[in-house]
Coordinates of C-alpha atoms in Angstrom, one line a residue:
M1427 CA 105.3 -15.3 36.1
R1428 CA 105.0 -15.0 40.1
V1429 CA 106.8 -13.2 42.7
Y1430 CA 107.1 -13.4 46.6
V1431 CA 107.1 -10.2 48.6
P1432 CA 108.1 -10.5 51.9
L1433 CA 106.9 -7.8 54.6
T1434 CA 105.7 -7.6 58.4
L1435 CA 102.4 -6.8 59.4
P1436 CA 102.4 -3.0 59.5
A1437 CA 103.7 -3.7 56.4
L1438 CA 101.0 -4.6 54.6
A1439 CA 99.0 -2.4 56.3
Q1440 CA 100.3 0.1 55.0
A1441 CA 100.4 -1.8 51.6
H1442 CA 96.5 -1.8 51.5
R1443 CA 96.2 1.2 52.2
A1444 CA 99.0 2.5 49.4
G1445 CA 96.7 0.3 47.1
E1446 CA 100.5 -0.9 46.6
L1447 CA 103.5 -2.8 47.3
G1448 CA 106.7 -0.3 47.2
P1449 CA 107.9 2.0 46.4
G1450 CA 110.3 -0.1 44.7
P1451 CA 113.2 -1.6 44.9
L1452 CA 111.7 -4.3 46.8
T1453 CA 113.0 -7.5 47.6
A1454 CA 111.4 -10.9 46.7
Y1455 CA 111.7 -14.1 45.6
A1456 CA 110.5 -16.3 42.8
V1457 CA 112.1 -19.4 40.9
T1458 CA 114.8 -18.2 39.0
P1459 CA 117.2 -20.3 37.0
G1460 CA 119.7 -20.9 40.0
L1461 CA 117.0 -21.8 42.9
R1462 CA 115.8 -24.6 39.0
E1463 CA 119.4 -25.8 39.7
W1464 CA 119.6 -25.7 43.1
Y1465 CA 116.7 -27.4 43.7
V1466 CA 117.4 -29.8 41.5
S1467 CA 113.3 -30.1 40.5
D1468 CA 111.4 -29.6 37.3
D1469 CA 108.2 -29.7 39.3
I1470 CA 106.7 -25.8 39.3
E1471 CA 105.0 -26.7 42.3
E1472 CA 107.8 -27.4 44.5
L1473 CA 109.9 -24.5 43.0
E1474 CA 107.3 -22.0 44.1
Y1475 CA 107.4 -23.0 47.3
A1476 CA 110.5 -23.4 47.4
A1477 CA 110.4 -19.5 46.3
L1478 CA 108.4 -18.9 49.1
T1479 CA 109.6 -19.9 51.7
R1480 CA 112.6 -17.9 50.7
A1481 CA 110.7 -15.0 50.6
A1482 CA 109.7 -16.2 54.5
H1483 CA 113.3 -16.4 55.8
G1484 CA 113.0 -12.6 53.7
S1485 CA 109.7 -11.4 55.4
L1486 CA 111.6 -12.9 59.2
R1487 CA 114.9 -10.5 58.3
L1488 CA 111.7 -8.2 58.4
L1489 CA 110.8 -8.6 61.9
A1490 CA 114.0 -8.8 63.4
A1491 CA 114.4 -5.5 62.3
D1492 CA 110.9 -3.9 63.3
P1493 CA 110.5 -5.0 67.3
G1494 CA 107.4 -3.5 67.8
A1495 CA 106.2 -5.9 64.7
V1496 CA 103.5 -8.6 64.9
R1497 CA 105.4 -11.4 65.1
K1498 CA 104.6 -13.6 61.8
R1499 CA 105.7 -13.5 58.5
V1500 CA 103.8 -12.3 55.7
V1501 CA 104.6 -13.0 52.3
V1502 CA 102.8 -11.3 48.8
A1503 CA 102.7 -13.3 46.3
V1504 CA 102.4 -11.4 43.2
D1505 CA 101.7 -11.5 39.5
I1506 CA 104.3 -9.8 37.7
A1507 CA 105.1 -9.3 33.7
D1508 CA 108.2 -11.5 33.8
G1509 CA 110.4 -8.2 32.3
A1510 CA 109.5 -6.6 35.4
V1511 CA 111.6 -8.9 37.7
H1512 CA 115.5 -9.1 38.4
A1513 CA 117.7 -11.3 39.6
D1514 CA 121.9 -11.0 39.8
P1515 CA 123.4 -13.9 38.2
D1516 CA 126.4 -13.2 39.8
R1517 CA 124.2 -14.3 43.0
A1518 CA 122.3 -17.1 41.3
L1519 CA 123.7 -19.9 43.1
D1520 CA 124.6 -18.1 46.2
P1521 CA 122.3 -19.7 48.8
D1522 CA 121.7 -16.6 50.9
A1523 CA 120.7 -15.0 47.5
L1524 CA 118.4 -18.1 46.1
G1525 CA 115.6 -17.3 44.1
E1526 CA 116.1 -13.4 44.9
V1527 CA 115.1 -11.1 42.5
R1528 CA 114.4 -7.1 42.1
L1529 CA 111.0 -5.4 41.9
E1530 CA 112.9 -1.8 40.1
A1531 CA 108.9 0.3 40.6
A1532 CA 105.8 0.1 43.3
V1533 CA 103.5 -3.0 42.5
P1534 CA 99.6 -2.6 42.6
L1535 CA 97.9 -4.9 44.9
A1536 CA 95.5 -6.2 42.8
K1537 CA 97.9 -7.7 41.0
A1538 CA 98.7 -10.0 44.5
A1539 CA 97.7 -13.4 43.4
A1540 CA 97.1 -13.9 47.3
V1541 CA 98.6 -13.8 50.9
H1542 CA 101.0 -16.1 53.3
V1543 CA 100.5 -15.6 56.9
D1544 CA 101.8 -17.3 59.7
A1545 CA 99.1 -18.7 62.2
D1546 CA 98.5 -17.9 65.6
D1547 CA 100.6 -21.0 67.4
A1548 CA 103.5 -19.9 65.1
A1549 CA 104.2 -16.6 67.2
V1550 CA 106.1 -17.5 70.0
D1551 CA 108.4 -19.7 67.5
V1552 CA 108.7 -16.9 65.0
A1553 CA 109.7 -14.4 67.8
K1554 CA 112.1 -16.1 69.1
A1555 CA 113.9 -16.4 65.4
A1556 CA 113.9 -12.8 64.6
E1557 CA 115.4 -13.0 68.4
V1558 CA 118.1 -15.0 67.5
L1559 CA 118.1 -15.0 63.9
A1560 CA 121.9 -12.8 64.0
A1561 CA 123.6 -15.0 65.6
A1562 CA 122.2 -17.8 63.1
D1563 CA 123.5 -16.4 60.8
G1564 CA 126.7 -15.9 62.8
G1565 CA 127.1 -19.4 62.6
D1566 CA 126.0 -20.3 66.1
A1567 CA 124.4 -23.0 65.9
D1568 CA 122.0 -23.2 68.8
A1569 CA 120.5 -20.0 67.1
Q1570 CA 119.7 -21.9 63.9
F1571 CA 118.0 -24.7 65.5
V1572 CA 115.5 -21.5 66.7
V1573 CA 115.4 -19.7 63.6
D1574 CA 114.8 -23.9 62.1
G1575 CA 111.9 -24.2 64.5
A1576 CA 110.2 -20.8 62.8
D1577 CA 110.6 -22.4 59.4
D1578 CA 108.7 -25.4 59.8
H1579 CA 105.7 -23.3 60.7
E1580 CA 103.6 -23.8 58.0
L1581 CA 102.5 -20.4 56.6
L1582 CA 98.3 -19.7 55.8
W1583 CA 96.9 -18.8 52.6
F1584 CA 94.3 -16.0 52.6
A1585 CA 92.9 -14.0 49.6
T1586 CA 93.7 -10.8 48.4
Q1587 CA 90.0 -9.9 49.7
E1588 CA 90.4 -10.9 53.7
I1589 CA 93.8 -8.6 53.4
E1590 CA 91.6 -6.0 56.0
H1591 CA 90.6 -8.7 58.0
L1592 CA 94.9 -10.1 58.7
I1593 CA 95.8 -6.2 58.8
A1594 CA 92.7 -5.4 61.7
G1595 CA 93.6 -9.1 63.8

């Protein structure tokens, strides 16, 4: 199963040094039954993009909690055994938890298929979104508009061999 693990650049650097994403438990995003039902699509590429987008929002939450991190969202796509992924059936259709899964143990970075990171031109919008995320969660429409502005930026795809370059730059 492909899962999408939200990170920050400092967390990616730590994972690179340790050789693994972790320690567990980790929150990740995947094509879950709830995500399938919510998006009403049979197109696996659309559903995986939806899971990636959910993980990008998870990365934004991590950035909001770490004001010192570079203002770029980071998502690592990892292929792991289905049995290592746990979804909470009670939250399957909760809009805030769509596609959310839990990985109980650390995941070797060698299982990563790709890394997705914001382009440099997204940093200003991502920084603004991280600053107002709590207000958006509280129902502030203006703050939600700012958060949506960050979501307008597509994450770039990088091969895992490029991680060293990503964390150095």
